[in-house]
Amino acid sequence: MLATGRDGLGGPAIPAFVKGVPRSRWAHSSDALDYTRLRGQRVAIVGAGSSAMDSAATALECGAASVDLFVRRADIPRINKSKASGVPGLTHGHHDLPDAWKWRIRHYINAQQVPPPRGSTQRVSRHPNAHFHTGAPIERIETRPAADGTLDSLRIHTPRGTLDADFLIVSTGFVIDWTQRPAFAAFAPHVRLWQDRFRPDPADADAELAASPDLGPVFEFQEKTPGACPGLDRIHAFCYPAALSFGTISGDIPAISDGARRLATGIASLFYREDVEHHWQVLQDYAEPELQGDEWTPAAPGRLTQRE
Ligand SMILES: Cc1cc2nc3c(=O)[nH]c(=O)nc-3n(C[C@H](O)[C@H](O)[C@H](O)COP(=O)(O)OP(=O)(O)OC[C@H]3O[C@@H](n4cnc5c(N)ncnc54)[C@H](O)[C@@H]3O)c2cc1C
C-alpha cells in the first residue's frame, strides 16, 4: 500500500521560471529549510495557498526584511468548494459514479482552487512588511550582481512590474511525476492512467487529472495492457492521486478514516478470496465442540408411545 501522501506519486511542482536560479537561492515549500537563515532578507513567495501562507508567515516570524507574495489570479480564492463536496455519497459512492461525473467534480474543485485558511492569511498580513501582489504571474527571474559585490539579487519580472528579492520560496504544490519516484520505476510504465482511456471535453482539460492513476475498487493499480505486469493489482495507491477515482478519501479530513476502512475491508476481502482453499480446509478441520455431551440426558425409555 502506497500511503505516500499528498505528493505520493511524484513530488514538488517546480515552475519553469525557477530554472537558472541558483539552488542556494530558492526552496520549495515542502523542502526542509532553516527559515532563520532568511533573517534580514527580502523573500519572494510564489502562490497564495496554505503552503504559501505558512512559508510567508514563518519567514516573517524569523525576521525576513520583507515578504512579497506573487499570485497569478486577480483575487485570492475565498470559497473552499471541496467542503461542499464532502457528503456521505462522495465518501462511499464517488468510485461508482460515471467517469464524466468524477472528472467534472474533481476538475471544478481544481479550477476553483482551495483558499488558504483565514488564520494563516492573517498570520502573514499582520506584518507591515508583508505585501500581496495579485494578478502578478512571474514571467521570468533574472540574477543580477549586487552593487556592493555581496549577494546577487533575484529580479522578478511580472506584467505589473519588477521586484528585487534575495530568496524565493515556490509554494506551488505537487505533481504526479513518476520520474521523481525512482523506487516505482519497475511498474510505473504499466500503470493505467486516466488519460489512457478517458477524453474530457477540451474545455475541461486538466493535466493533474489526466495523469492520475485509474484505480480499481480497492485502490489497486490496473494494467495499461492486460497481462503486461502481473501483480500490479497487488499495489494499492492510498495517497492523494487516488482522488479522481475515489474522491478525497485517501487524504484530507473528514473522510480519510472512511477511506482507510474501505481499503482495509477491501484487502480482507481480497485475501479471503485468494486464501479460500485454506479457509475451506480450516472449516473442515475445525473441531472445537460447543457442547460436551453432558448438557442433557436422553429421554427415559417408554417416554414415547410405541408405534402400533
Ligand atoms: C500545506 C498543506 C496543508 C494541508 N492541510 C490540511 C488540512 O488542513 N486538513 C487535512 O485534512 N489535510 C491537509 N493536508 C493534506 C494532508 O497532506 C493529508 O490530510 C494528510 O497528511 C494525509 O496523510 P497521509 O498519511 O496520507 O500522508 P502524509 O502525512 O503525507 O504521510 C506520508 C508519509 O509517507 C512517507 N513516504 C513517502 N514516500 C515514501 C517512500 N518512498 N518510502 C517511505 N516512506 C515514504 C512520507 O515521508 C510521509 O511520512 C495538507 C497538505 C498540505 C501539503
Coordinates of C-alpha atoms in Angstrom, one line a residue, residues 114-287:
V114 CA -8.9 25.9 -2.3
P115 CA -8.3 29.1 -0.4
P116 CA -5.7 29.3 2.4
P117 CA -7.1 29.3 5.9
R118 CA -8.2 32.8 7.2
G119 CA -6.0 32.4 10.3
S120 CA -2.9 31.6 8.2
T121 CA -3.5 34.6 5.9
Q122 CA -3.8 36.9 8.9
R123 CA -0.7 35.4 10.3
V124 CA 1.0 36.9 7.2
S125 CA -1.0 40.2 6.8
R126 CA -0.5 41.4 10.3
H127 CA 3.2 42.1 9.4
P128 CA 3.6 45.6 7.9
N129 CA 6.4 44.2 5.7
A130 CA 4.1 41.6 4.0
H131 CA 2.9 42.5 0.5
F132 CA 0.3 40.7 -1.5
H133 CA 0.5 41.1 -5.3
T134 CA -2.5 39.6 -7.1
G135 CA -2.7 39.5 -10.9
A136 CA 1.1 39.2 -10.9
P137 CA 2.2 35.9 -12.5
I138 CA 6.0 35.6 -12.6
E139 CA 7.3 35.8 -16.2
R140 CA 11.0 35.3 -15.6
I141 CA 13.7 35.7 -12.9
E142 CA 17.0 37.4 -13.6
T143 CA 20.0 37.0 -11.4
R144 CA 21.7 40.4 -11.0
P145 CA 25.0 41.2 -9.4
A146 CA 24.8 43.2 -6.2
A147 CA 26.2 46.7 -6.4
D148 CA 28.4 46.1 -3.3
G149 CA 29.6 42.7 -4.5
T150 CA 27.9 40.8 -1.7
L151 CA 24.6 39.0 -2.5
D152 CA 23.2 38.9 -6.0
S153 CA 19.6 39.9 -6.4
L154 CA 16.9 37.9 -8.0
R155 CA 15.0 40.3 -10.2
I156 CA 11.4 39.1 -10.5
H157 CA 9.5 40.2 -13.6
T158 CA 5.7 40.3 -13.7
P159 CA 3.3 42.0 -16.1
R160 CA 2.7 44.5 -13.3
G161 CA 6.4 45.4 -12.7
T162 CA 9.6 44.1 -11.2
L163 CA 10.9 43.5 -7.7
D164 CA 14.3 42.5 -6.4
A165 CA 14.5 39.7 -3.8
D166 CA 17.2 37.7 -2.1
F167 CA 15.4 34.3 -1.7
L168 CA 12.5 32.7 -3.4
I169 CA 10.0 30.1 -2.0
V170 CA 7.8 28.3 -4.5
S171 CA 4.7 27.3 -2.8
T172 CA 3.3 25.7 -5.9
G173 CA 2.0 22.4 -4.7
F174 CA 2.8 18.9 -6.1
V175 CA 2.6 17.0 -9.3
I176 CA 2.2 13.4 -10.3
D177 CA 5.6 12.7 -11.8
W178 CA 6.9 9.1 -11.7
T179 CA 10.4 10.3 -12.5
Q180 CA 10.6 11.8 -9.0
R181 CA 9.8 8.3 -7.6
P182 CA 12.6 6.1 -8.9
A183 CA 11.6 3.3 -6.5
F184 CA 8.4 2.8 -8.6
A185 CA 10.2 2.7 -11.9
A186 CA 9.7 -1.1 -12.4
F187 CA 6.0 -0.8 -12.6
A188 CA 5.3 2.9 -13.3
P189 CA 5.1 2.5 -17.2
H190 CA 2.4 -0.2 -16.8
V191 CA 0.0 1.8 -14.6
R192 CA -3.2 2.7 -16.5
L193 CA -3.8 6.4 -16.2
W194 CA -7.0 8.3 -16.8
Q195 CA -5.5 9.8 -19.9
D196 CA -5.2 6.3 -21.3
R197 CA -8.9 5.7 -21.5
F198 CA -10.9 8.9 -20.9
R199 CA -11.1 12.0 -23.0
P200 CA -12.7 15.0 -21.3
D201 CA -14.3 17.9 -23.1
P202 CA -11.3 20.1 -24.3
A203 CA -12.7 22.9 -22.1
D204 CA -12.2 20.7 -19.1
A205 CA -8.7 19.6 -19.8
D206 CA -6.8 19.1 -16.6
A207 CA -3.2 17.8 -16.5
E208 CA -3.3 16.6 -12.9
L209 CA -6.5 14.6 -13.5
A210 CA -5.1 13.2 -16.8
A211 CA -2.0 11.9 -15.1
S212 CA -4.0 10.3 -12.2
P213 CA -4.0 6.5 -11.9
D214 CA -7.2 4.8 -12.9
L215 CA -7.7 2.7 -9.8
G216 CA -9.8 -0.4 -9.2
P217 CA -12.3 -0.8 -6.4
V218 CA -9.7 -1.4 -3.6
F219 CA -7.4 1.4 -4.7
E220 CA -5.4 -1.0 -6.8
F221 CA -3.4 -0.1 -9.9
Q222 CA -4.6 -1.6 -13.1
E223 CA -2.5 -2.6 -16.1
K224 CA -2.4 -0.4 -19.1
T225 CA -2.0 -3.5 -21.2
P226 CA -3.7 -6.6 -19.6
G227 CA -1.1 -9.2 -18.8
A228 CA 1.9 -6.9 -19.2
C229 CA 2.7 -6.5 -15.5
P230 CA 1.3 -9.4 -13.4
G231 CA 1.0 -8.5 -9.8
L232 CA 0.4 -4.8 -10.4
D233 CA -3.0 -5.0 -8.8
R234 CA -1.4 -6.0 -5.6
I235 CA -0.2 -2.4 -5.2
H236 CA -2.8 -0.1 -3.7
A237 CA -2.4 3.6 -4.0
F238 CA -3.9 5.1 -0.8
C239 CA -2.5 8.6 -1.5
Y240 CA -3.8 11.8 -2.8
P241 CA -3.5 10.9 -6.5
A242 CA -6.4 8.5 -5.9
A243 CA -8.7 11.5 -5.6
L244 CA -10.1 11.3 -9.1
S245 CA -11.0 7.6 -8.8
F246 CA -12.3 7.8 -5.2
G247 CA -12.9 11.4 -4.2
T248 CA -10.8 12.8 -1.4
I249 CA -10.9 9.8 0.9
S250 CA -7.2 8.9 0.7
G251 CA -6.1 12.2 2.2
D252 CA -7.7 15.2 4.0
I253 CA -10.3 15.3 6.7
P254 CA -13.1 14.4 7.0
A255 CA -13.1 11.2 5.1
I256 CA -9.6 9.7 5.3
S257 CA -10.7 7.3 8.0
D258 CA -13.6 6.1 5.9
G259 CA -11.1 5.6 3.1
A260 CA -8.8 3.6 5.3
R261 CA -11.7 1.5 6.4
R262 CA -12.7 0.9 2.8
L263 CA -9.1 -0.1 1.9
A264 CA -8.8 -2.4 5.0
T265 CA -12.1 -4.2 4.4
G266 CA -11.3 -4.5 0.7
I267 CA -7.9 -6.0 1.4
A268 CA -9.6 -8.5 3.8
S269 CA -12.0 -9.5 1.1
L270 CA -9.2 -10.0 -1.5
F271 CA -7.1 -12.1 1.0
Y272 CA -10.2 -14.2 1.7
R273 CA -10.8 -14.9 -1.9
E274 CA -7.1 -15.7 -2.5
D275 CA -7.0 -18.0 0.5
V276 CA -10.4 -19.6 0.2
E277 CA -9.0 -23.1 -0.1
H278 CA -7.1 -22.6 3.1
H279 CA -10.3 -21.3 4.8
W280 CA -12.2 -24.3 3.3
Q281 CA -9.7 -26.6 4.9
V282 CA -9.8 -24.8 8.2
L283 CA -13.6 -25.0 8.1
Q284 CA -13.5 -28.8 7.6
D285 CA -10.8 -29.4 10.2
Y286 CA -12.5 -27.2 12.8
A287 CA -13.4 -29.4 15.7

